Amino acid sequence: MIIGFLNQKGGVGKTTLATHLAGIWGEAGNKVAVIDADPQGSALDWAQMRSQVGLTRMFGVMGLARDVLHQEVPEIAASHDHVIIDGPPRVTALARATVQAADLVLIPIQPSPYDIWASEEIVTLIKEARIFKPKLRAAFVVNRCISGTVIGRDIRDALTGEIPVMKTTI
């Protein structure tokens, strides 16, 4: 399975969720690759820091912030159980390539009006991609939610539409 983490807005937790999911699958014995397609390179930095302090490597991380990502990912996926793409923080050709490569796009979103508004471009991108890739799946992941707040409680109602919201809130 190829999962892309995307959102128009930076700081929503794409890298954190991508590396944690990879870690869970890696600990379970799956062969996992994380592709850092964010020009900022946070997943690569994270992997390097783990290596420097001698922590066990549970999965591979490689930088591939190129618009031809979708052409290269199938070869990587052929030798892995799961490939996770940590996407860029804007709708660009690189984000489009991530969508083209993915079986599932997860959209991390924080419960804030700005995050909801900023996600519209990713939702549009996914709708457009489904014209050519009708089996493309997508879901919102509510991340960094402060329980007991009004916006935290109401975020699910604000995200109505074609893209479902995952049941688990982080």
Backbone as a printed PyTorch tensor [residue, N CA C, xyz], in Angstrom:
tensor([[[  0.8420,  -1.1800,   0.0000],
         [  0.0000,   0.0000,   0.0000],
         [  0.8850,   1.2400,   0.0000]],

        [[  0.4670,   2.2280,  -0.7470],
         [  1.1750,   3.5080,  -0.8120],
         [  0.2600,   4.5690,  -0.2220]],

        [[  0.7260,   5.1970,   0.8390],
         [ -0.0530,   6.2240,   1.5360],
         [  0.6750,   7.5530,   1.4150]],

        [[ -0.0360,   8.5660,   0.9770],
         [  0.5140,   9.9160,   0.9200],
         [ -0.1090,  10.7800,   1.9950]],

        [[  0.7270,  11.5090,   2.7150],
         [  0.2440,  12.4840,   3.6980],
         [  0.3680,  13.8590,   3.0640]],

        [[ -0.7590,  14.5490,   2.9010],
         [ -0.7580,  15.8520,   2.2420],
         [ -1.6650,  16.8320,   2.9600]],

        [[ -1.2770,  18.0690,   2.9170],
         [ -2.1420,  19.1900,   3.2790],
         [ -1.4970,  20.4390,   2.7370]],

        [[ -2.3260,  21.3740,   2.3390],
         [ -1.8640,  22.6620,   1.8260],
         [ -1.0700,  23.4210,   2.8880]],

        [[ -1.4260,  23.2260,   4.1280],
         [ -0.8400,  23.9800,   5.2350],
         [  0.2880,  23.1770,   5.8870]],

        [[  1.3660,  23.8510,   6.1850],
         [  2.4450,  23.2130,   6.9300],
         [  2.1180,  23.1780,   8.4160]],

        [[  2.8280,  22.3400,   9.1500],
         [  2.6700,  22.2930,  10.5990],
         [  1.4610,  21.5350,  11.1020]],

        [[  0.8120,  20.7560,  10.2370],
         [ -0.3850,  20.0260,  10.6650],
         [ -0.0600,  18.6210,  11.1620]],

        [[  1.1920,  18.1820,  10.9980],
         [  1.6030,  16.8860,  11.5220],
         [  1.8310,  15.8130,  10.4740]],

        [[  2.0470,  16.2120,   9.2230],
         [  2.2620,  15.2140,   8.1640],
         [  3.4560,  14.3210,   8.4810]],

        [[  4.5870,  14.9200,   8.8000],
         [  5.8070,  14.1440,   9.0580],
         [  5.6610,  13.2970,  10.3120]],

        [[  5.1010,  13.8500,  11.3540],
         [  4.9270,  13.1130,  12.6050],
         [  4.0450,  11.8900,  12.3920]],

        [[  2.9310,  12.0730,  11.7270],
         [  2.0350,  10.9450,  11.4790],
         [  2.6740,   9.9270,  10.5390]],

        [[  3.3590,  10.3970,   9.5040],
         [  4.0050,   9.4890,   8.5440],
         [  5.0630,   8.6280,   9.2280]],

        [[  5.9170,   9.2240,  10.0380],
         [  6.9880,   8.4580,  10.6840],
         [  6.4450,   7.5380,  11.7780]],

        [[  5.4010,   7.9660,  12.4730],
         [  4.8150,   7.0980,  13.4980],
         [  4.1110,   5.8920,  12.8710]],

        [[  3.3830,   6.1100,  11.7970],
         [  2.7380,   4.9880,  11.1190],
         [  3.7970,   4.0180,  10.5890]],

        [[  4.8470,   4.5610,  10.0160],
         [  5.9440,   3.7070,   9.5280],
         [  6.5590,   2.9190,  10.6830]],

        [[  6.7300,   3.5490,  11.8290],
         [  7.2860,   2.8690,  12.9980],
         [  6.4070,   1.7350,  13.4890]],

        [[  5.1100,   1.9550,  13.5080],
         [  4.1710,   0.9110,  13.9380],
         [  4.2470,  -0.2800,  12.9930]],

        [[  4.2220,   0.0000,  11.6960],
         [  4.3060,  -1.0930,  10.7290],
         [  5.6750,  -1.7580,  10.7630]],

        [[  6.7280,  -0.9660,  10.9490],
         [  8.0740,  -1.5400,  11.0400],
         [  8.2260,  -2.4550,  12.2400]],

        [[  7.7130,  -2.0340,  13.3880],
         [  7.7700,  -2.8690,  14.5920],
         [  6.9980,  -4.1720,  14.4110]],

        [[  5.9760,  -4.1320,  13.5810],
         [  5.1610,  -5.3250,  13.3350],
         [  5.8220,  -6.2780,  12.3330]],

        [[  7.0090,  -5.9100,  11.8580],
         [  7.7470,  -6.7820,  10.9470],
         [  7.5410,  -6.5060,   9.4720]],

        [[  6.8360,  -5.4410,   9.1450],
         [  6.6390,  -5.0710,   7.7460],
         [  7.8560,  -4.3420,   7.2090]],

        [[  8.1000,  -4.4900,   5.9250],
         [  9.1680,  -3.7400,   5.2670],
         [  8.5500,  -2.4270,   4.7760]],

        [[  9.0290,  -1.3190,   5.3520],
         [  8.4120,  -0.0150,   5.1220],
         [  9.4560,   0.9760,   4.6190]],

        [[  9.0410,   1.7980,   3.6650],
         [  9.8780,   2.9010,   3.1870],
         [  9.1000,   4.1990,   3.3710]],

        [[  9.7780,   5.2140,   3.8890],
         [  9.2120,   6.5530,   3.9580],
         [  9.9290,   7.3850,   2.9070]],

        [[  9.1380,   8.0190,   2.0660],
         [  9.6890,   8.9120,   1.0630],
         [  9.4410,  10.3270,   1.5300]],

        [[ 10.5160,  11.0530,   1.7620],
         [ 10.4110,  12.4510,   2.1830],
         [ 10.3100,  13.2950,   0.9120]],

        [[  9.0790,  13.6920,   0.5880],
         [  8.8290,  14.5110,  -0.5900],
         [  8.5840,  15.9610,  -0.2110]],

        [[  8.9210,  16.3040,   1.0130],
         [  8.8050,  17.6820,   1.4810],
         [ 10.1840,  18.3190,   1.3350]],

        [[ 10.3160,  19.3810,   0.5480],
         [ 11.6300,  20.0080,   0.3810],
         [ 12.2990,  20.4140,   1.7030]],

        [[ 11.5290,  20.5680,   2.7620],
         [ 12.1010,  20.8910,   4.0700],
         [ 12.9240,  19.7340,   4.6160]],

        [[ 12.5770,  18.5050,   4.2590],
         [ 13.3660,  17.3330,   4.6220],
         [ 13.2870,  16.8960,   6.0630]],

        [[ 12.1740,  17.1140,   6.7340],
         [ 12.0660,  16.7870,   8.1580],
         [ 12.1560,  15.2940,   8.4500]],

        [[ 11.5740,  14.4520,   7.5900],
         [ 11.6420,  13.0060,   7.8270],
         [ 13.0860,  12.5200,   7.6980]],

        [[ 13.8130,  13.0580,   6.7390],
         [ 15.2380,  12.7060,   6.5990],
         [ 16.0270,  13.1520,   7.8230]],

        [[ 15.7620,  14.3710,   8.2960],
         [ 16.4300,  14.8770,   9.5050],
         [ 16.1120,  13.9850,  10.7010]],

        [[ 14.8500,  13.5890,  10.8290],
         [ 14.4200,  12.7440,  11.9340],
         [ 15.1750,  11.4130,  11.9000]],

        [[ 15.2730,  10.7990,  10.7170],
         [ 15.9740,   9.5170,  10.5890],
         [ 17.4520,   9.6600,  10.9310]],

        [[ 18.0460,  10.7550,  10.5110],
         [ 19.4680,  10.9860,  10.8060],
         [ 19.6930,  11.1520,  12.3100]],

        [[ 18.8020,  11.8760,  12.9740],
         [ 18.9350,  12.0560,  14.4310],
         [ 18.8150,  10.7200,  15.1620]],

        [[ 17.8750,   9.8780,  14.7480],
         [ 17.7350,   8.5440,  15.3610],
         [ 19.0130,   7.7510,  15.1870]],

        [[ 19.5790,   7.8010,  13.9970],
         [ 20.8030,   7.0560,  13.7020],
         [ 21.9710,   7.5520,  14.5550]],

        [[ 22.0710,   8.8670,  14.7050],
         [ 23.1790,   9.4580,  15.4690],
         [ 23.1520,   9.0700,  16.9360]],

        [[ 21.9650,   8.8290,  17.4800],
         [ 21.8850,   8.4470,  18.8930],
         [ 21.8010,   6.9320,  19.0750]],

        [[ 21.9610,   6.1920,  17.9690],
         [ 22.0470,   4.7390,  18.0440],
         [ 20.7300,   4.0020,  18.1790]],

        [[ 19.6240,   4.6240,  17.8170],
         [ 18.3310,   3.9390,  17.8900],
         [ 18.1680,   2.9830,  16.7130]],

        [[ 17.4320,   1.9210,  16.9330],
         [ 17.1990,   0.8990,  15.9260],
         [ 16.4640,   1.4760,  14.7190]],

        [[ 16.8980,   1.0540,  13.5520],
         [ 16.2530,   1.4790,  12.3160],
         [ 15.0830,   0.5440,  12.0290]],

        [[ 13.8640,   1.0780,  12.0550],
         [ 12.6720,   0.2520,  11.8300],
         [ 12.1800,   0.3220,  10.3870]],

        [[ 12.6520,   1.3220,   9.6430],
         [ 12.2380,   1.5150,   8.2600],
         [ 13.2250,   2.4540,   7.5840]],

        [[ 13.2350,   2.4250,   6.2660],
         [ 14.1250,   3.2940,   5.5030],
         [ 13.4550,   4.6110,   5.1820]],

        [[ 14.2590,   5.6690,   5.1000],
         [ 13.7710,   6.9870,   4.7160],
         [ 14.6390,   7.4770,   3.5710]],

        [[ 14.0010,   7.9300,   2.5080],
         [ 14.7520,   8.4660,   1.3740],
         [ 14.1260,   9.7640,   0.9100]],

        [[ 14.9440,  10.6590,   0.4370],
         [ 14.4640,  11.9200,  -0.1030],
         [ 14.1220,  11.7610,  -1.5670]],

        [[ 12.9480,  12.2250,  -1.9400],
         [ 12.5210,  12.1200,  -3.3260],
         [ 11.5530,  13.2700,  -3.6220]],

        [[ 12.0330,  14.4770,  -3.4530],
         [ 11.1970,  15.6620,  -3.6690],
         [ 11.2890,  16.0840,  -5.1350]],

        [[ 10.7090,  15.2290,  -6.0010],
         [ 10.7370,  15.4950,  -7.4450],
         [  9.3350,  15.3190,  -8.0240]],

        [[  9.0690,  16.0770,  -9.0720],
         [  7.7580,  16.0170,  -9.7190],
         [  7.4940,  14.6840, -10.4070]],

        [[  8.5150,  13.8540, -10.5760],
         [  8.3580,  12.5380, -11.2090],
         [  8.2520,  11.4290, -10.1620]],

        [[  7.9730,  11.8110,  -8.9500],
         [  7.8310,  10.8730,  -7.8370],
         [  6.9090,   9.7110,  -8.1990]],

        [[  5.7920,   9.9980,  -8.8290],
         [  4.8070,   8.9670,  -9.1770],
         [  5.3630,   7.9250, -10.1400]],

        [[  6.3940,   8.2700, -10.8810],
         [  7.0050,   7.3100, -11.7980],
         [  8.0080,   6.4130, -11.0770]],

        [[  8.5680,   6.8900,  -9.9740],
         [  9.6040,   6.1530,  -9.2510],
         [  9.0650,   5.3080,  -8.0950]],

        [[  7.9390,   5.7000,  -7.5270],
         [  7.3900,   5.0040,  -6.3620],
         [  7.0020,   3.5500,  -6.6420]],

        [[  6.4140,   3.2220,  -7.7990],
         [  6.0590,   1.8090,  -8.0190],
         [  7.2460,   0.8500,  -7.8970]],

        [[  8.4160,   1.2620,  -8.3390],
         [  9.5970,   0.4100,  -8.2070],
         [  9.9730,   0.2250,  -6.7350]],

        [[  9.8610,   1.2690,  -5.9500],
         [ 10.1450,   1.1890,  -4.5100],
         [  9.0980,   0.2990,  -3.8360]],

        [[  7.8380,   0.4820,  -4.2180],
         [  6.7390,  -0.2900,  -3.6160],
         [  6.8590,  -1.7820,  -3.9010]],

        [[  7.4640,  -2.1350,  -5.0180],
         [  7.5920,  -3.5490,  -5.3830],
         [  8.4210,  -4.3380,  -4.3790]],

        [[  9.3120,  -3.6630,  -3.6620],
         [ 10.1630,  -4.3620,  -2.6960],
         [  9.8180,  -4.0240,  -1.2430]],

        [[  8.6540,  -3.4250,  -1.0160],
         [  8.2240,  -3.0540,   0.3410],
         [  6.7720,  -3.4560,   0.5590]],

        [[  6.4240,  -3.6940,   1.8180],
         [  5.0260,  -3.9440,   2.1630],
         [  4.2180,  -2.6540,   2.1040]],

        [[  4.8380,  -1.5570,   2.5550],
         [  4.1650,  -0.2600,   2.6030],
         [  5.1530,   0.8380,   2.2370]],

        [[  4.6520,   1.8350,   1.5110],
         [  5.4180,   3.0400,   1.2140],
         [  4.5920,   4.2100,   1.7180]],

        [[  5.2280,   5.0700,   2.4870],
         [  4.5630,   6.2450,   3.0430],
         [  5.2610,   7.4750,   2.4830]],

        [[  4.4840,   8.3650,   1.8800],
         [  5.0370,   9.5880,   1.3020],
         [  4.6820,  10.7610,   2.2070]],

        [[  5.7100,  11.4190,   2.7120],
         [  5.5370,  12.6490,   3.4920],
         [  5.5570,  13.7900,   2.4890]],

        [[  4.3760,  14.2880,   2.1450],
         [  4.2340,  15.2530,   1.0580],
         [  4.5840,  16.6790,   1.4090]],

        [[  4.6450,  17.5200,   0.3770],
         [  4.9880,  18.9270,   0.5530],
         [  3.8260,  19.7240,   1.1570]],

        [[  4.1320,  20.8940,   1.7250],
         [  3.0890,  21.6850,   2.3750],
         [  2.3730,  22.6750,   1.4530]],

        [[  2.2740,  22.3840,   0.1940],
         [  1.5430,  23.2350,  -0.7430],
         [  1.0610,  22.3810,  -1.9050]],

        [[  0.0360,  22.8720,  -2.5880],
         [ -0.4250,  22.1870,  -3.7900],
         [  0.4970,  22.6160,  -4.9230]],

        [[  1.3550,  21.6970,  -5.3110],
         [  2.3450,  21.9210,  -6.3580],
         [  2.3590,  20.6920,  -7.2590]],

        [[  3.2160,  20.7080,  -8.2520],
         [  3.3790,  19.5170,  -9.0920],
         [  3.8260,  18.3360,  -8.2410]],

        [[  4.5980,  18.5860,  -7.2060],
         [  5.0540,  17.5220,  -6.3070],
         [  3.8800,  16.9180,  -5.5250]],

        [[  2.9550,  17.7490,  -5.0930],
         [  1.7520,  17.2420,  -4.4150],
         [  0.9060,  16.4220,  -5.3830]],

        [[  0.7930,  16.8880,  -6.6100],
         [  0.0510,  16.1370,  -7.6240],
         [  0.7030,  14.7750,  -7.8760]],

        [[  2.0300,  14.7550,  -7.9420],
         [  2.7510,  13.4910,  -8.1370],
         [  2.5190,  12.5530,  -6.9590]],

        [[  2.4400,  13.0890,  -5.7440],
         [  2.1600,  12.2760,  -4.5530],
         [  0.7890,  11.6390,  -4.6650]],

        [[ -0.2080,  12.4100,  -5.0880],
         [ -1.5570,  11.8820,  -5.2610],
         [ -1.5640,  10.8040,  -6.3370]],

        [[ -0.8510,  11.0290,  -7.4280],
         [ -0.7950,  10.0370,  -8.5130],
         [ -0.1610,   8.7330,  -8.0430]],

        [[  0.7900,   8.8130,  -7.1320],
         [  1.4960,   7.6220,  -6.6530],
         [  0.7010,   6.8650,  -5.5980]],

        [[ -0.1610,   7.5490,  -4.8640],
         [ -0.7940,   6.9780,  -3.6680],
         [ -2.0300,   6.1290,  -3.9670]],

        [[ -2.2250,   5.1250,  -3.0990],
         [ -3.4790,   4.3760,  -3.0550],
         [ -4.4540,   5.0760,  -2.1070]],

        [[ -3.8910,   5.7230,  -1.0950],
         [ -4.6590,   6.4030,  -0.0580],
         [ -3.9540,   7.7100,   0.2810]],

        [[ -4.7120,   8.7970,   0.3290],
         [ -4.1750,  10.0930,   0.7620],
         [ -4.8100,  10.4220,   2.1070]],

        [[ -3.9680,  10.6240,   3.1100],
         [ -4.4350,  11.0620,   4.4230],
         [ -4.1290,  12.5410,   4.5590]],

        [[ -5.1250,  13.2890,   5.0100],
         [ -5.0170,  14.7370,   5.1260],
         [ -5.0570,  15.1040,   6.6010]],

        [[ -3.8850,  15.3010,   7.2140],
         [ -3.8950,  15.7390,   8.6160],
         [ -4.4710,  17.1520,   8.7010]],

        [[ -5.3140,  17.3630,   9.6840],
         [ -5.9200,  18.6780,   9.8640],
         [ -6.0840,  18.9470,  11.3490]],

        [[ -5.7270,  20.1470,  11.7430],
         [ -5.9280,  20.5640,  13.1260],
         [ -7.2950,  21.2310,  13.2240]],

        [[ -7.9440,  21.1430,  14.3680],
         [ -9.2530,  21.7630,  14.5030],
         [ -9.1400,  23.2870,  14.6330]],

        [[ -9.1040,  23.9350,  13.4810],
         [ -9.1040,  25.3990,  13.4540],
         [ -9.7570,  25.8450,  12.1530]],

        [[-10.4260,  26.9830,  12.1690],
         [-11.0580,  27.4620,  10.9360],
         [-10.0480,  27.6170,   9.7940]],

        [[ -8.8390,  28.0780,  10.0960],
         [ -7.8390,  28.2600,   9.0460],
         [ -7.4440,  26.9240,   8.4240]],

        [[ -7.2740,  25.9050,   9.2240],
         [ -6.9120,  24.5840,   8.6900],
         [ -8.0180,  24.0280,   7.7980]],

        [[ -9.2550,  24.2260,   8.2010],
         [-10.3770,  23.7600,   7.3920],
         [-10.3700,  24.4780,   6.0490]],

        [[-10.2080,  25.7750,   6.0750],
         [-10.1650,  26.5680,   4.8520],
         [ -8.9820,  26.1510,   3.9790]],

        [[ -7.8230,  25.9550,   4.5790],
         [ -6.6110,  25.6160,   3.8220],
         [ -6.6910,  24.2330,   3.1830]],

        [[ -7.5270,  23.3550,   3.7070],
         [ -7.6170,  21.9980,   3.1550],
         [ -8.4040,  21.9450,   1.8530]],

        [[ -9.0910,  23.0090,   1.4960],
         [ -9.9400,  23.0010,   0.3010],
         [ -9.1590,  22.6860,  -0.9660]],

        [[ -7.9400,  23.1920,  -1.0830],
         [ -7.1620,  22.9370,  -2.3000],
         [ -6.7730,  21.4650,  -2.4260]],

        [[ -6.4570,  20.8180,  -1.3120],
         [ -6.1190,  19.3910,  -1.3450],
         [ -7.3570,  18.5840,  -1.7120]],

        [[ -8.5030,  18.9550,  -1.1580],
         [ -9.7510,  18.2650,  -1.4880],
         [-10.0290,  18.3920,  -2.9850]],

        [[ -9.8530,  19.5800,  -3.5370],
         [-10.0380,  19.7920,  -4.9780],
         [ -9.0650,  18.9420,  -5.7810]],

        [[ -7.8110,  18.8880,  -5.3510],
         [ -6.7980,  18.0740,  -6.0310],
         [ -7.2050,  16.6000,  -6.0560]],

        [[ -7.7150,  16.1010,  -4.9440],
         [ -8.1320,  14.7030,  -4.8660],
         [ -9.3410,  14.4490,  -5.7740]],

        [[-10.2930,  15.3600,  -5.7800],
         [-11.4560,  15.2090,  -6.6640],
         [-11.0090,  15.1590,  -8.1210]],

        [[-10.0860,  16.0210,  -8.4980],
         [ -9.5790,  16.0290,  -9.8710],
         [ -8.8450,  14.7240, -10.1900]],

        [[ -8.0570,  14.2440,  -9.2560],
         [ -7.2930,  13.0090,  -9.4720],
         [ -8.2060,  11.8130,  -9.6350]],

        [[ -9.3480,  11.8260,  -8.9750],
         [-10.2830,  10.6940,  -9.0590],
         [-10.8940,  10.5480, -10.4610]],

        [[-10.8160,  11.5690, -11.2720],
         [-11.2800,  11.4560, -12.6550],
         [-10.4350,  10.4220, -13.3910]],

        [[ -9.1250,  10.4450, -13.1270],
         [ -8.1920,   9.5300, -13.7790],
         [ -7.8800,   8.3000, -12.9320]],

        [[ -8.1380,   8.4130, -11.6450],
         [ -7.8030,   7.3430, -10.7040],
         [ -9.0080,   7.1420,  -9.7710]],

        [[-10.0870,   6.5370, -10.2650],
         [-11.3380,   6.4580,  -9.4990],
         [-11.2490,   5.6790,  -8.1920]],

        [[-10.2590,   4.7940,  -8.0510],
         [-10.1330,   4.0080,  -6.8150],
         [ -9.3000,   4.7130,  -5.7480]],

        [[ -8.8570,   5.9380,  -6.0180],
         [ -8.0770,   6.6850,  -5.0330],
         [ -8.9260,   6.9360,  -3.7950]],

        [[ -8.3780,   6.5390,  -2.6550],
         [ -9.0690,   6.7600,  -1.3830],
         [ -8.4180,   7.9260,  -0.6550]],

        [[ -9.2010,   8.5920,   0.1730],
         [ -8.6910,   9.7220,   0.9490],
         [ -9.5020,   9.8440,   2.2310]],

        [[ -8.8720,  10.4230,   3.2540],
         [ -9.5680,  10.6570,   4.5240],
         [ -8.8490,  11.7630,   5.2810]],

        [[ -9.6160,  12.5050,   6.0490],
         [ -9.0450,  13.4850,   6.9720],
         [ -8.6160,  12.7770,   8.2450]],

        [[ -7.5170,  13.2290,   8.8390],
         [ -7.0590,  12.7560,  10.1380],
         [ -7.0290,  13.9910,  11.0500]],

        [[ -7.9230,  14.0390,  12.0270],
         [ -7.9340,  15.1680,  12.9540],
         [ -6.7590,  14.9800,  13.9070]],

        [[ -5.8530,  15.9440,  13.8810],
         [ -4.5810,  15.8460,  14.6050],
         [ -4.4160,  17.0440,  15.5330]],

        [[ -3.7480,  16.8100,  16.6450],
         [ -3.4660,  17.8650,  17.6220],
         [ -4.7480,  18.5210,  18.1320]],

        [[ -5.7220,  17.6710,  18.4100],
         [ -7.0310,  18.1380,  18.8690],
         [ -7.0210,  18.2580,  20.3910]],

        [[ -7.4130,  19.3910,  20.8780],
         [ -7.5330,  19.5930,  22.3250],
         [ -8.9490,  19.1990,  22.7120]],

        [[ -9.0500,  18.1090,  23.4800],
         [-10.3790,  17.6190,  23.8370],
         [-11.0820,  18.6310,  24.7430]],

        [[-12.3870,  18.6600,  24.6090],
         [-13.1980,  19.5420,  25.4440],
         [-13.3930,  20.9310,  24.8640]],

        [[-12.7550,  21.2340,  23.7100],
         [-12.9460,  22.5550,  23.1100],
         [-14.0980,  22.4900,  22.1140]],

        [[-14.7180,  23.6330,  21.8590],
         [-15.8460,  23.6770,  20.9290],
         [-15.3850,  23.2840,  19.5310]],

        [[-14.2960,  23.8630,  19.0530],
         [-13.8170,  23.5480,  17.7050],
         [-13.3860,  22.0870,  17.6130]],

        [[-12.8060,  21.5540,  18.6710],
         [-12.4350,  20.1470,  18.6810],
         [-13.6450,  19.2370,  18.5690]],

        [[-14.7200,  19.6540,  19.1840],
         [-15.9600,  18.8800,  19.1360],
         [-16.6590,  19.0320,  17.7870]],

        [[-16.5840,  20.2350,  17.1860],
         [-17.3350,  20.5370,  15.9730],
         [-16.5770,  20.2900,  14.6730]],

        [[-15.3080,  19.9080,  14.7450],
         [-14.4940,  19.7560,  13.5310],
         [-15.1000,  18.7520,  12.5610]],

        [[-15.6520,  17.6660,  13.0670],
         [-16.2200,  16.6470,  12.1750],
         [-17.3920,  17.1960,  11.3590]],

        [[-18.2080,  18.0250,  11.9830],
         [-19.3350,  18.6230,  11.2660],
         [-18.8590,  19.5920,  10.1900]],

        [[-17.7370,  20.2520,  10.4340],
         [-17.2000,  21.2140,   9.4680],
         [-16.5570,  20.5290,   8.2680]],

        [[-16.2070,  19.2460,   8.4040],
         [-15.5290,  18.5160,   7.3300],
         [-16.4870,  17.5870,   6.5880]],

        [[-17.6750,  18.0590,   6.3250],
         [-18.6240,  17.2340,   5.5830],
         [-18.2860,  17.3100,   4.1030]],

        [[-18.5520,  16.2640,   3.4020],
         [-18.2720,  16.2620,   1.9670],
         [-17.8930,  14.8810,   1.4960]],

        [[-17.2120,  14.8310,   0.3540],
         [-16.8590,  13.5590,  -0.2760],
         [-15.7500,  12.8140,   0.4550]],

        [[-14.9620,  13.5200,   1.2310],
         [-13.8200,  12.8940,   1.9050],
         [-14.1870,  12.6520,   3.3680]],

        [[-14.1660,  11.3990,   3.8020],
         [-14.5480,  11.0850,   5.1810],
         [-13.4850,  11.5230,   6.1900]],

        [[-13.9080,  11.5640,   7.4360],
         [-13.0170,  11.8700,   8.5520],
         [-12.7710,  10.5550,   9.3010]],

        [[-11.5090,  10.2230,   9.5500],
         [-11.2050,   8.9900,  10.2870],
         [-11.8040,   9.0640,  11.6830]],

        [[-12.2340,   7.9300,  12.1950],
         [-12.8980,   7.8890,  13.5020],
         [-11.9770,   8.3010,  14.6430]],

        [[-10.7170,   7.9200,  14.5690],
         [ -9.7820,   8.2350,  15.6360],
         [ -9.2940,   9.6630,  15.5150]],

        [[ -9.3340,  10.3800,  16.6280],
         [ -8.8230,  11.7450,  16.7010],
         [ -7.5410,  11.7180,  17.5320]],

        [[ -6.5480,  12.4240,  17.0550],
         [ -5.2560,  12.4460,  17.7540],
         [ -5.1070,  13.7850,  18.4500]]])
